[in-house]
Short mmCIF file of C-alpha atoms in Angstrom, two decimals:
data_model
loop_
_atom_site.label_atom_id
_atom_site.label_comp_id
_atom_site.label_asym_id
_atom_site.label_seq_id
_atom_site.Cartn_x
_atom_site.Cartn_y
_atom_site.Cartn_z
CA MET A 2 -90.64 -158.28 133.06
CA ALA A 3 -92.15 -161.76 133.33
CA ARG A 4 -95.82 -161.81 134.22
CA VAL A 5 -96.52 -162.39 137.89
CA SER A 6 -97.78 -165.60 139.47
CA GLY A 7 -98.79 -165.57 143.13
CA ALA A 8 -98.93 -162.39 145.21
CA VAL A 9 -97.74 -159.17 143.58
CA ARG A 10 -94.71 -157.94 145.53
CA VAL A 11 -94.71 -154.16 146.01
CA LEU A 12 -92.00 -151.68 147.01
CA ILE A 13 -93.28 -148.29 148.25
CA VAL A 14 -90.96 -145.31 147.68
CA ASP A 15 -91.92 -142.00 149.32
CA ASP A 16 -90.12 -139.56 151.58
CA ASP A 17 -93.20 -139.05 153.78
CA PRO A 18 -93.40 -141.83 156.43
CA LEU A 19 -97.14 -141.26 156.89
CA VAL A 20 -97.77 -141.78 153.18
CA ARG A 21 -95.69 -144.95 153.21
CA ALA A 22 -97.55 -146.26 156.25
CA GLY A 23 -100.95 -145.50 154.72
CA LEU A 24 -100.12 -147.13 151.40
CA SER A 25 -98.60 -150.14 153.12
CA LEU A 26 -101.65 -150.63 155.31
CA MET A 27 -103.98 -150.30 152.33
CA LEU A 28 -102.09 -152.50 149.88
CA ASP A 29 -100.92 -155.20 152.27
CA GLY A 30 -104.54 -155.88 153.13
CA ALA A 31 -105.57 -156.22 149.48
CA ASN A 32 -106.09 -159.63 147.96
CA GLY A 33 -103.18 -160.66 145.76
CA ILE A 34 -100.71 -157.99 146.94
CA ALA A 35 -97.83 -158.13 149.43
CA VAL A 36 -95.84 -155.03 150.42
CA VAL A 37 -92.31 -156.36 150.75
CA ALA A 38 -90.35 -153.16 151.49
CA GLU A 39 -90.41 -149.38 151.83
CA ALA A 40 -87.84 -146.76 150.83
CA ALA A 41 -87.62 -143.10 151.82
CA ASP A 42 -85.68 -141.84 148.79
CA GLY A 43 -84.83 -142.75 145.24
CA ASP A 44 -81.24 -143.56 146.14
CA GLU A 45 -82.49 -146.46 148.28
CA VAL A 46 -84.37 -148.10 145.40
CA PRO A 47 -81.61 -150.23 143.82
CA ALA A 48 -80.70 -151.90 147.11
CA ALA A 49 -84.35 -152.46 147.99
CA VAL A 50 -85.03 -154.03 144.59
CA ASP A 51 -81.99 -156.29 144.93
CA ALA A 52 -83.00 -157.35 148.44
CA HIS A 53 -86.73 -157.84 147.98
CA ALA A 54 -87.34 -158.45 144.24
CA PRO A 55 -90.59 -156.48 143.93
CA HIS A 56 -92.82 -156.85 140.90
CA VAL A 57 -94.14 -153.28 141.18
CA VAL A 58 -92.63 -150.08 142.60
CA LEU A 59 -94.97 -147.30 143.74
CA MET A 60 -92.76 -144.26 143.17
CA ASP A 61 -93.09 -140.70 144.47
CA LEU A 62 -91.66 -137.95 142.24
CA ARG A 63 -90.36 -135.34 144.68
CA MET A 64 -87.70 -136.72 147.03
CA PRO A 65 -84.73 -134.91 148.59
CA ARG A 66 -81.73 -136.79 147.19
CA VAL A 67 -82.73 -138.81 144.11
CA ASP A 68 -86.11 -137.96 142.58
CA GLY A 69 -88.58 -140.48 141.21
CA LEU A 70 -87.84 -139.76 137.55
CA THR A 71 -84.14 -140.48 138.01
CA ALA A 72 -84.87 -143.58 140.06
CA THR A 73 -87.27 -144.85 137.37
CA ARG A 74 -84.72 -144.31 134.58
CA ARG A 75 -82.11 -146.20 136.59
CA LEU A 76 -84.49 -149.10 137.13
CA ARG A 77 -85.35 -149.33 133.43
CA GLY A 78 -81.63 -149.66 132.68
CA ARG A 79 -81.42 -152.86 134.74
CA ALA A 80 -82.08 -156.40 133.55
CA GLY A 81 -85.61 -157.56 134.31
CA PRO A 82 -86.72 -154.38 136.09
CA PRO A 83 -89.93 -154.16 138.12
CA GLU A 84 -92.82 -152.14 136.78
CA VAL A 85 -93.15 -148.58 138.10
CA VAL A 86 -96.32 -146.72 139.01
CA VAL A 87 -95.75 -143.04 139.78
CA LEU A 88 -97.98 -141.91 142.64
CA THR A 89 -97.68 -138.19 143.28
CA THR A 90 -99.43 -134.94 144.16
CA PHE A 91 -97.84 -133.24 141.12
CA ASP A 92 -99.76 -133.87 137.89
CA THR A 93 -98.29 -131.31 135.49
CA ASP A 94 -98.17 -132.36 131.85
CA GLU A 95 -94.38 -132.26 131.92
CA ASN A 96 -94.19 -134.61 134.91
CA VAL A 97 -96.57 -137.08 133.27
CA LEU A 98 -94.64 -137.19 130.01
CA LEU A 99 -91.24 -137.37 131.69
CA ALA A 100 -92.38 -140.21 133.93
CA LEU A 101 -93.88 -142.25 131.09
CA ARG A 102 -90.92 -141.68 128.79
CA ALA A 103 -88.62 -142.68 131.65
CA GLY A 104 -90.39 -146.05 131.65
CA ALA A 105 -93.20 -145.79 134.19
CA SER A 106 -96.18 -148.03 133.42
CA GLY A 107 -98.65 -145.88 135.29
CA PHE A 108 -99.22 -142.43 136.72
CA LEU A 109 -101.72 -141.81 139.51
CA LEU A 110 -102.41 -138.98 141.91
CA LYS A 111 -102.21 -139.54 145.65
CA ASP A 112 -105.89 -138.64 146.01
CA THR A 113 -106.82 -141.57 143.75
CA PRO A 114 -109.38 -143.83 145.50
CA PRO A 115 -107.75 -146.80 147.26
CA GLN A 116 -109.39 -149.44 145.06
CA GLN A 117 -108.07 -147.74 141.92
CA ILE A 118 -104.54 -147.82 143.35
CA VAL A 119 -104.96 -151.52 144.10
CA ASP A 120 -106.28 -152.11 140.57
CA ALA A 121 -103.35 -150.17 139.09
CA VAL A 122 -100.82 -152.34 140.93
CA LEU A 123 -102.51 -155.52 139.74
CA ARG A 124 -102.85 -154.25 136.16
CA VAL A 125 -99.24 -153.19 135.71
CA ALA A 126 -98.08 -156.45 137.27
CA ALA A 127 -100.09 -158.16 134.51
CA GLY A 128 -98.32 -156.06 131.89
CA GLU A 129 -101.02 -153.48 131.26
CA PRO A 130 -100.53 -149.72 131.79
CA MET A 131 -102.66 -147.64 134.12
CA LEU A 132 -103.34 -143.90 133.89
CA SER A 133 -106.09 -141.90 135.54
CA PRO A 134 -108.69 -140.73 132.95
CA THR A 135 -108.00 -137.02 133.46
CA ILE A 136 -104.28 -137.53 132.97
CA THR A 137 -104.89 -139.60 129.83
CA ARG A 138 -106.94 -136.84 128.20
CA ARG A 139 -104.36 -134.16 128.95
CA LEU A 140 -101.51 -136.41 127.87
CA MET A 141 -103.06 -137.03 124.48
CA GLU A 142 -103.47 -133.30 123.92
CA ARG A 143 -99.88 -132.63 124.92
CA VAL A 144 -98.13 -135.29 122.83
CA ALA A 145 -99.98 -134.13 119.73
CA THR A 146 -98.34 -130.70 119.98
CA GLU A 147 -94.73 -131.72 120.60
CA ALA A 148 -92.46 -130.44 117.83
CA GLY A 149 -91.03 -133.18 115.63
CA SER A 150 -92.72 -135.99 117.53
CA TYR A 151 -95.09 -136.85 114.66
CA GLU A 152 -92.33 -137.44 112.09
CA ARG A 153 -90.17 -139.42 114.49
CA ALA A 154 -93.05 -141.61 115.57
CA ARG A 155 -94.24 -142.30 112.01
CA ALA A 156 -90.72 -143.29 111.01
CA ALA A 157 -90.39 -145.63 113.97
CA LEU A 158 -93.70 -147.35 113.26
CA SER A 159 -93.03 -147.74 109.52
CA GLY A 160 -91.08 -150.95 110.13
CA LEU A 161 -94.01 -152.78 111.70
CA SER A 162 -96.21 -155.26 109.88
CA PRO A 163 -99.89 -154.38 109.33
CA ARG A 164 -100.90 -156.81 112.09
CA GLU A 165 -98.40 -155.29 114.49
CA ARG A 166 -99.78 -151.84 113.71
CA ASP A 167 -103.28 -153.13 114.55
CA VAL A 168 -101.99 -154.28 117.92
CA VAL A 169 -100.24 -150.94 118.49
CA LEU A 170 -103.48 -149.09 117.81
CA ALA A 171 -105.41 -151.32 120.22
CA VAL A 172 -102.78 -150.80 122.93
CA ALA A 173 -103.00 -147.04 122.39
CA ARG A 174 -106.75 -147.23 122.93
CA GLY A 175 -106.19 -148.86 126.32
CA ARG A 176 -107.38 -152.33 125.38
CA THR A 177 -106.39 -155.28 127.56
CA ASN A 178 -104.78 -158.37 126.03
CA ALA A 179 -108.10 -160.20 126.16
CA GLU A 180 -109.92 -157.32 124.48
CA ILE A 181 -107.26 -157.10 121.75
CA ALA A 182 -107.53 -160.85 121.16
CA ALA A 183 -111.31 -160.64 120.77
CA GLU A 184 -111.13 -157.54 118.58
CA LEU A 185 -108.44 -158.89 116.24
CA LEU A 186 -109.58 -162.53 116.29
CA MET A 187 -106.40 -163.99 117.73
CA SER A 188 -105.41 -165.78 120.91
CA VAL A 189 -104.19 -163.94 124.00
CA GLY A 190 -100.86 -165.73 123.58
CA THR A 191 -100.53 -164.35 120.06
CA VAL A 192 -101.30 -160.85 121.32
CA LYS A 193 -98.57 -161.17 123.95
CA ALA A 194 -96.13 -162.41 121.31
CA HIS A 195 -96.94 -159.46 119.05
CA ILE A 196 -96.41 -157.01 121.90
CA THR A 197 -93.06 -158.59 122.76
CA HIS A 198 -91.94 -158.30 119.11
CA ILE A 199 -93.17 -154.69 118.92
CA LEU A 200 -91.25 -153.71 122.06
CA THR A 201 -88.11 -155.30 120.63
CA LYS A 202 -88.48 -153.71 117.18
CA LEU A 203 -89.14 -150.24 118.60
CA ASN A 204 -86.62 -150.54 121.45
CA LEU A 205 -89.30 -149.65 124.01
CA GLY A 206 -89.65 -150.72 127.61
CA ASN A 207 -93.39 -151.24 128.09
CA ARG A 208 -96.92 -150.91 126.69
CA THR A 209 -97.28 -147.33 127.88
CA GLN A 210 -94.42 -146.28 125.63
CA ILE A 211 -96.10 -148.08 122.72
CA ALA A 212 -99.24 -146.03 123.39
CA LEU A 213 -97.23 -142.79 123.55
CA LEU A 214 -95.58 -143.54 120.22
CA ALA A 215 -98.92 -144.32 118.60
CA HIS A 216 -100.40 -141.04 119.80
CA ASP A 217 -97.29 -139.15 118.66
CA ALA A 218 -97.86 -140.67 115.22
CA GLY A 219 -101.49 -139.61 115.17
CA LEU A 220 -102.81 -143.17 115.10
CA ALA A 221 -105.09 -142.76 118.11
#
C-alpha cells in the first residue's frame, strides 16, 4: 500500500453497534484520522473498501457470517489492499498468529487505551506494524516452538543480501524506518527501498510478516 498523505481514512468492522459507535467517536475526533465507513460483518468489507477506499481497516475477529480472519485474507488478495489492525477481545496465541499470517499489520485488544489505538492506526498507515507489548512477548515464545518453522524461515531468508538481513533484523526488533536509518547509517528512503525489495523477494505482504519470519528463523 502507498504511504498515506492527508487524513488517514478508516473503516471500522465490528458486529456490535455500540463498539462501532464508540470507536467512530474516538477516532473521528483524533487529529489526522477520518472514519469513512462502518461495517457489521466481514462479508460487507469488500463493498465498503470499494466504496470508501480506506487506508486502514479496524477488524473484529468474531462475526456471525464472515469472520475477521477470512475477511483479512480476502483483502490481502486484492490489489493495493488497505492495512488491517485486528481489534478484539480474544487474544489467544492461535488468534494472534492466524491474524498476522493472514496479513494483519497489527493486533490490539479492545481494552487498549484510546490513544494507543489512535497511534496504532497512524503507525500502520505509515507502514509500520503495531502489536501490544504483552501480545508481542507471547507471540515470540509461540513462533519459536512451531514445528518446522525454523528450517523454512532460514531457507527463505538465505536469498537475502547481508544488508537486507540487517534490515530484517531491525524490523523484527520493532524499529521504525527512521531508527533503522540511523542504526544502519542509511537514508530513510534507502530503508524503504530495502523493505520493498525484501517483501518482493520473500513474497510477503507487510512488515509484520517480515518480523514473524525473522523470529521463526531465530534471528531476533
